[in-house]
Coordinates of C-alpha atoms in Angstrom, one line a residue:
M1238 CA 0.0 0.0 0.0
L1239 CA 1.3 3.5 -0.9
T1240 CA 1.7 5.7 2.0
K1241 CA 3.5 9.0 2.7
D1242 CA 5.7 7.2 5.3
S1243 CA 6.8 4.7 2.7
V1244 CA 7.6 7.6 0.1
L1245 CA 9.5 9.4 2.7
A1246 CA 11.5 6.2 3.7
A1247 CA 12.5 6.0 0.0
L1248 CA 13.6 9.7 0.0
K1249 CA 15.9 9.1 3.1
T1250 CA 18.0 6.9 0.9
V1251 CA 18.8 9.8 -1.4
K1252 CA 21.9 11.7 -0.4
Y1253 CA 22.5 15.3 -1.2
P1254 CA 25.2 15.3 -3.8
G1255 CA 28.7 15.3 -2.0
F1256 CA 27.2 14.7 1.4
S1257 CA 26.4 11.7 3.7
R1258 CA 23.1 13.3 4.7
D1259 CA 19.8 12.6 3.1
I1260 CA 17.5 15.1 1.5
V1261 CA 14.8 14.7 4.1
S1262 CA 17.0 15.4 7.1
F1263 CA 18.4 18.3 5.1
G1264 CA 15.0 19.8 4.9
L1265 CA 14.8 19.9 1.1
V1266 CA 11.4 18.0 1.0
R1267 CA 8.7 20.7 0.9
E1268 CA 5.6 18.6 0.0
V1269 CA 4.6 14.9 -0.7
D1270 CA 1.2 14.7 -2.3
L1271 CA -0.5 11.3 -2.7
Q1272 CA -2.9 11.3 -5.5
P1273 CA -5.4 8.6 -6.9
G1274 CA -4.0 6.0 -9.2
G1275 CA -0.7 5.5 -7.2
K1276 CA 0.5 8.9 -8.3
V1277 CA 3.0 10.9 -6.2
V1278 CA 3.8 14.7 -6.6
L1279 CA 7.0 15.6 -4.8
N1280 CA 8.1 19.2 -4.4
L1281 CA 11.7 20.0 -3.3
S1282 CA 13.5 23.3 -2.8
V1283 CA 17.2 23.4 -3.4
S1284 CA 19.6 26.4 -3.0
T1285 CA 22.5 25.9 -5.4
A1286 CA 24.3 27.5 -8.4
D1287 CA 25.4 24.0 -9.6
A1288 CA 23.2 22.7 -12.4
E1289 CA 24.4 19.2 -11.8
V1290 CA 22.8 19.1 -8.3
P1291 CA 19.1 19.0 -9.3
R1292 CA 19.9 16.6 -12.2
K1293 CA 21.6 14.1 -9.9
L1294 CA 18.8 14.5 -7.4
R1295 CA 16.0 13.8 -9.9
S1296 CA 17.8 10.7 -11.1
E1297 CA 18.4 9.3 -7.7
I1298 CA 14.7 10.1 -6.5
E1299 CA 13.4 8.3 -9.5
A1300 CA 15.4 5.3 -8.8
A1301 CA 14.5 5.2 -5.2
F1302 CA 10.8 5.6 -6.1
R1303 CA 10.9 2.3 -8.1
T1304 CA 11.3 0.5 -4.8
V1305 CA 8.1 1.8 -3.3
E1306 CA 5.2 -0.5 -3.4
G1307 CA 2.2 0.8 -5.0
L1308 CA 3.8 3.9 -6.5
L1309 CA 2.9 3.8 -10.2
E1310 CA 3.7 7.4 -11.3
A1311 CA 5.8 10.1 -10.1
E1312 CA 6.1 13.8 -10.7
V1313 CA 9.2 15.4 -9.2
N1314 CA 9.3 19.2 -9.0
I1315 CA 12.6 20.9 -7.9
A1316 CA 12.4 24.6 -7.2
I1317 CA 16.0 26.1 -7.6
Q1318 CA 16.9 29.1 -5.6
A1319 CA 20.2 31.1 -5.9
P1320 CA 22.5 31.0 -2.7
K1321 CA 21.4 33.7 -0.5
A1322 CA 23.5 36.9 -1.0
T1323 CA 24.8 38.6 1.9
P1324 CA 26.0 42.3 2.6
P1325 CA 29.5 42.9 3.3
A1326 CA 30.8 42.4 6.9
P1327 CA 30.7 45.4 9.2
G1328 CA 33.7 47.6 8.5
A1329 CA 34.7 45.9 5.2
G1330 CA 35.4 48.3 2.5
A1331 CA 33.4 48.1 -0.7
G1332 CA 34.9 45.6 -3.0
A1333 CA 37.8 45.1 -0.7
K1334 CA 36.7 41.7 0.8
T1335 CA 34.5 38.9 -0.4
R1336 CA 31.9 36.7 1.1
I1337 CA 32.6 33.0 1.1
P1338 CA 30.2 31.3 -1.3
G1339 CA 27.3 29.4 0.4
V1340 CA 28.0 31.1 3.7
A1341 CA 25.9 33.9 5.2
H1342 CA 27.9 34.8 8.3
A1343 CA 31.6 34.0 9.2
I1344 CA 33.1 34.2 12.7
A1345 CA 36.9 33.7 13.3
V1346 CA 38.0 32.0 16.5
A1347 CA 41.5 33.1 17.6
S1348 CA 44.1 33.0 20.3
G1349 CA 47.3 34.6 20.9
K1350 CA 49.2 31.4 21.9
G1351 CA 48.8 27.8 21.5
G1352 CA 47.7 25.4 24.3
V1353 CA 44.5 27.4 25.3
G1354 CA 42.1 24.8 23.8
K1355 CA 41.1 27.0 20.9
S1356 CA 40.4 24.2 18.5
T1357 CA 38.3 22.3 21.3
F1358 CA 36.4 25.5 21.9
S1359 CA 35.6 26.0 18.1
V1360 CA 34.4 22.3 17.8
N1361 CA 32.1 22.5 20.7
L1362 CA 30.8 26.0 19.7
A1363 CA 30.1 24.8 16.2
C1364 CA 28.1 21.8 17.5
A1365 CA 26.3 24.1 20.1
L1366 CA 25.4 26.4 17.3
E1367 CA 24.1 23.8 15.1
K1368 CA 21.9 22.3 17.8
L1369 CA 20.4 25.8 18.5
L1370 CA 19.8 26.4 14.9
A1371 CA 18.2 22.9 14.3
E1372 CA 15.9 23.6 17.2
K1373 CA 14.6 26.6 15.1
G1374 CA 14.1 24.4 12.0
R1375 CA 17.3 25.2 10.3
P1376 CA 19.5 22.0 10.4
A1377 CA 23.0 21.7 8.9
A1378 CA 23.2 25.3 8.8
V1379 CA 26.6 25.5 10.6
G1380 CA 30.2 25.1 9.1
L1381 CA 33.6 24.6 10.8
M1382 CA 36.7 25.5 8.8
D1383 CA 40.0 24.5 10.3
C1384 CA 42.7 27.0 9.2
D1385 CA 45.4 25.4 11.2
I1386 CA 47.3 24.0 8.2
H1387 CA 50.3 22.6 10.3
G1388 CA 48.6 21.1 13.2
P1389 CA 44.9 20.3 12.1
S1390 CA 43.0 18.7 15.0
V1391 CA 39.5 19.3 14.0
P1392 CA 38.9 15.9 12.1
L1393 CA 39.8 14.0 15.3
M1394 CA 37.7 16.1 17.6
M1395 CA 34.7 16.0 15.1
G1396 CA 35.1 12.1 14.5
V1397 CA 35.6 12.4 10.8
G1398 CA 38.4 11.0 8.7
S1399 CA 37.5 10.1 5.2
A1400 CA 38.8 12.0 2.2
P1401 CA 36.2 14.6 0.8
E1402 CA 34.8 14.3 -2.6
I1403 CA 36.4 16.7 -5.1
T1404 CA 34.4 17.4 -8.3
D1405 CA 35.4 20.0 -11.0
N1406 CA 37.8 21.7 -8.5
S1407 CA 35.0 21.9 -5.8
I1408 CA 35.6 20.2 -2.3
A1409 CA 32.6 18.7 -0.7
P1410 CA 32.8 19.3 3.1
L1411 CA 32.2 16.3 5.3
V1412 CA 29.2 16.3 7.7
N1413 CA 29.0 15.0 11.3
Y1414 CA 26.7 16.0 14.1
G1415 CA 25.0 18.3 11.4
V1416 CA 28.2 20.5 11.1
Q1417 CA 29.8 20.8 7.7
I1418 CA 33.5 20.3 8.2
M1419 CA 36.7 21.2 6.1
S1420 CA 40.3 20.7 7.4
M1421 CA 43.7 20.1 5.9
G1422 CA 43.5 17.0 8.1
L1423 CA 41.1 15.5 5.6
L1424 CA 43.3 16.0 2.6
V1425 CA 46.5 14.5 3.8
D1426 CA 47.7 11.2 5.6
S1427 CA 47.7 11.7 9.3
E1428 CA 51.3 10.5 9.4
T1429 CA 52.4 13.1 6.8
P1430 CA 54.1 16.2 8.1
I1431 CA 52.9 19.5 6.5
V1432 CA 56.1 21.4 5.9
W1433 CA 54.9 24.5 3.9
R1434 CA 56.0 28.1 3.6
G1435 CA 53.8 31.1 3.8
P1436 CA 52.5 31.2 0.1
M1437 CA 51.3 27.5 0.2
V1438 CA 49.4 28.4 3.5
T1439 CA 47.9 31.4 1.9
K1440 CA 46.7 29.5 -1.1
T1441 CA 45.2 26.8 0.8
I1442 CA 43.2 28.9 3.0
M1443 CA 41.9 30.8 -0.1
Q1444 CA 40.8 27.4 -1.5
F1445 CA 39.0 26.5 1.6
A1446 CA 37.1 29.9 1.3
Q1447 CA 36.4 29.7 -2.3
N1448 CA 36.5 26.2 -3.6
V1449 CA 34.5 24.3 -0.9
S1450 CA 30.9 23.7 -1.6
W1451 CA 29.5 25.0 1.6
T1452 CA 25.8 24.5 1.3
N1453 CA 23.2 26.9 2.9
V1454 CA 25.8 27.7 5.9
E1455 CA 24.1 30.3 8.0
I1456 CA 27.2 30.6 10.2
L1457 CA 30.7 29.4 9.5
I1458 CA 33.2 29.0 12.6
I1459 CA 36.7 29.5 11.2
D1460 CA 39.3 27.9 13.6
L1461 CA 42.6 29.9 13.3
P1462 CA 46.1 28.6 14.3
P1463 CA 47.7 30.4 17.1
G1464 CA 49.5 33.7 16.6
T1465 CA 49.2 36.3 13.8
G1466 CA 50.9 34.7 10.9
D1467 CA 50.0 34.1 7.3
A1468 CA 46.7 32.3 7.9
H1469 CA 45.4 35.3 9.8
L1470 CA 46.5 37.9 7.4
T1471 CA 45.0 36.0 4.6
L1472 CA 41.7 35.7 6.2
V1473 CA 41.2 39.3 7.4
Q1474 CA 42.6 41.0 4.2
N1475 CA 40.5 38.8 1.8
I1476 CA 37.5 37.5 3.5
A1477 CA 34.5 39.5 4.9
L1478 CA 34.3 38.4 8.6
D1479 CA 31.2 39.3 10.8
G1480 CA 33.5 39.2 13.9
A1481 CA 36.1 37.3 15.9
V1482 CA 36.0 35.5 19.2
V1483 CA 39.2 35.6 21.3
V1484 CA 40.0 32.5 23.5
T1485 CA 42.4 32.7 26.3
T1486 CA 43.0 31.0 29.7
P1487 CA 43.1 32.8 32.9
Q1488 CA 46.9 33.1 33.5
T1489 CA 48.9 36.1 32.8
A1490 CA 51.0 34.7 30.0
A1491 CA 47.9 33.7 27.9
V1492 CA 46.2 37.0 28.5
Q1493 CA 49.0 39.1 27.4
V1494 CA 49.5 37.3 24.1
A1495 CA 45.7 37.2 23.5
R1496 CA 45.6 40.9 23.8
R1497 CA 48.4 41.4 21.3
G1498 CA 47.0 39.0 18.9
A1499 CA 43.5 40.4 19.0
Q1500 CA 44.8 43.7 18.0
L1501 CA 45.1 42.3 14.3
F1502 CA 41.3 42.3 14.1
S1503 CA 40.9 45.8 15.4
K1504 CA 43.4 47.1 12.8
V1505 CA 41.3 45.8 9.9
N1506 CA 37.9 46.8 11.4
V1507 CA 36.8 43.2 12.2
P1508 CA 34.6 43.5 15.4
I1509 CA 35.5 41.4 18.4
L1510 CA 32.4 39.8 19.5
G1511 CA 33.9 38.7 22.8
V1512 CA 36.3 36.9 24.8
A1513 CA 35.8 33.3 26.1
E1514 CA 37.9 32.1 29.0
N1515 CA 38.8 28.4 28.7
M1516 CA 40.0 26.0 31.5
S1517 CA 38.7 28.8 34.0
F1518 CA 38.5 26.6 37.0
L1519 CA 38.3 23.0 38.2
L1520 CA 35.2 21.8 40.2
D1521 CA 36.3 19.4 42.9
A1522 CA 34.2 16.7 44.4
N1523 CA 32.5 19.2 46.7
G1524 CA 31.6 21.6 43.8
I1525 CA 34.2 24.1 44.9
K1526 CA 36.0 26.0 42.1
L1527 CA 39.8 25.7 42.1
A1528 CA 41.6 28.3 40.1
I1529 CA 44.2 25.9 38.7
F1530 CA 45.5 28.6 36.3
G1531 CA 44.7 31.7 38.1
S1532 CA 41.6 33.9 37.9
G1533 CA 40.2 37.0 36.1
G1534 CA 42.3 36.7 32.9
G1535 CA 39.2 36.5 30.6
A1536 CA 37.4 39.5 32.1
E1537 CA 40.7 41.5 32.0
T1538 CA 41.2 40.6 28.3
A1539 CA 37.5 41.6 27.4
Q1540 CA 37.8 45.0 29.3
A1541 CA 41.2 45.7 27.5
L1542 CA 39.7 45.0 24.2
G1543 CA 36.4 46.9 24.8
T1544 CA 34.3 43.8 24.5
K1545 CA 32.4 41.3 26.6
L1546 CA 33.4 38.1 28.5
L1547 CA 31.1 35.5 26.7
G1548 CA 31.7 32.8 29.2
Q1549 CA 34.0 30.7 31.3
V1550 CA 34.4 27.2 30.3
P1551 CA 35.6 24.9 33.4
L1552 CA 38.5 22.6 33.2
D1553 CA 36.8 19.2 32.8
Q1554 CA 38.4 15.8 31.8
A1555 CA 35.2 14.9 29.9
V1556 CA 35.9 17.9 27.5
R1557 CA 39.4 16.3 26.5
E1558 CA 38.0 12.8 26.4
G1559 CA 35.2 14.0 24.1
G1560 CA 37.7 15.5 21.8
D1561 CA 40.0 12.5 21.7
H1562 CA 37.0 10.2 20.8
G1563 CA 35.4 12.4 18.2
V1564 CA 32.4 13.2 20.5
P1565 CA 32.4 16.8 21.6
I1566 CA 30.9 17.4 25.0
V1567 CA 27.9 19.3 23.9
I1568 CA 27.1 16.2 21.9
G1569 CA 28.0 13.5 24.3
S1570 CA 27.0 15.3 27.6
P1571 CA 24.9 18.3 26.7
N1572 CA 23.9 19.0 30.2
S1573 CA 27.2 19.0 31.9
P1574 CA 28.5 22.3 33.3
A1575 CA 31.0 22.8 30.3
A1576 CA 28.5 22.1 27.6
R1577 CA 26.0 24.7 29.2
V1578 CA 28.6 27.4 28.9
F1579 CA 29.1 26.4 25.2
F1580 CA 25.5 26.8 24.7
E1581 CA 25.2 30.1 26.4
I1582 CA 28.1 31.5 24.4
A1583 CA 26.5 30.2 21.3
R1584 CA 23.2 31.8 22.1
Q1585 CA 25.0 35.1 22.6
L1586 CA 26.7 35.0 19.3
L1587 CA 23.5 34.2 17.4
V1588 CA 21.9 37.2 18.9
Q1589 CA 24.9 39.5 18.1
I1590 CA 24.7 38.4 14.4
G1591 CA 21.0 38.5 14.2
L1592 CA 20.2 34.8 14.0

């Protein structure tokens, strides 16, 4: 017997080209209309500039429909919308910077020094943003671009490792936990050292920005390497950013370097959306906060930069374990104290950029 459930079950076997996610969970199915005589009228809405996408979808849908009992005739209507255009980022000069194709808003996550947990922060922030947007009916609307070319750790923390598909010089990001992911770690063997000079780093970051087929990404988190080197300069000089989040730990050494590194964004008129203090304190068995790395560094950094302290993420073994096993804490333990901080920071950022 032909039912709407049987039609949707067949559609769930159809993957969006270049993704491991099906068209139903992507929210592309707008209407399934069952008509007399075993006919189905299917209406889809796809936002793409690639003419091959609707052609491939139609072919795979028709193949999937041949397995549905009682379906004798199918009409597949695919409405194609151009990817949403977005205005320049605040402070970007006319024509000076470009938007990343397929991305509405881009936020850089930076730190002055290594070892402050910036990539761990980026991963959990991206997952928290995706869950919040999914609750609003906008799944798979978050991207995560790992610009740490020499030490990419995002694939491990996000639980992805397969090579992305590359078609006509376009790289399809991998998807896990609803987040679209691109990293140098997906393009090279994990045992191969990446020994590159500045021009190669610059070229790769521009390829990530312009040649990755980000799809309907409302907010892209860009995880920058420590410092203020080629990766940072390439990004802020060429790509329109909606803002930056500065990550620090409480101790003086991290605070001083974070403040210097953040000046890069101020010099090119990229607004600093806030400061996140990572590894802020350790909760002992009695719930008492232990200031292992000192205290007050995040607030001090925020005050010096003229911005707000977005939140203080506690030092939690579960955060590290989640990263090691590819299950970020906001996914594996969403009600933990650390996860709640990530969600609160994500909510603040969504408000700041109008989502």
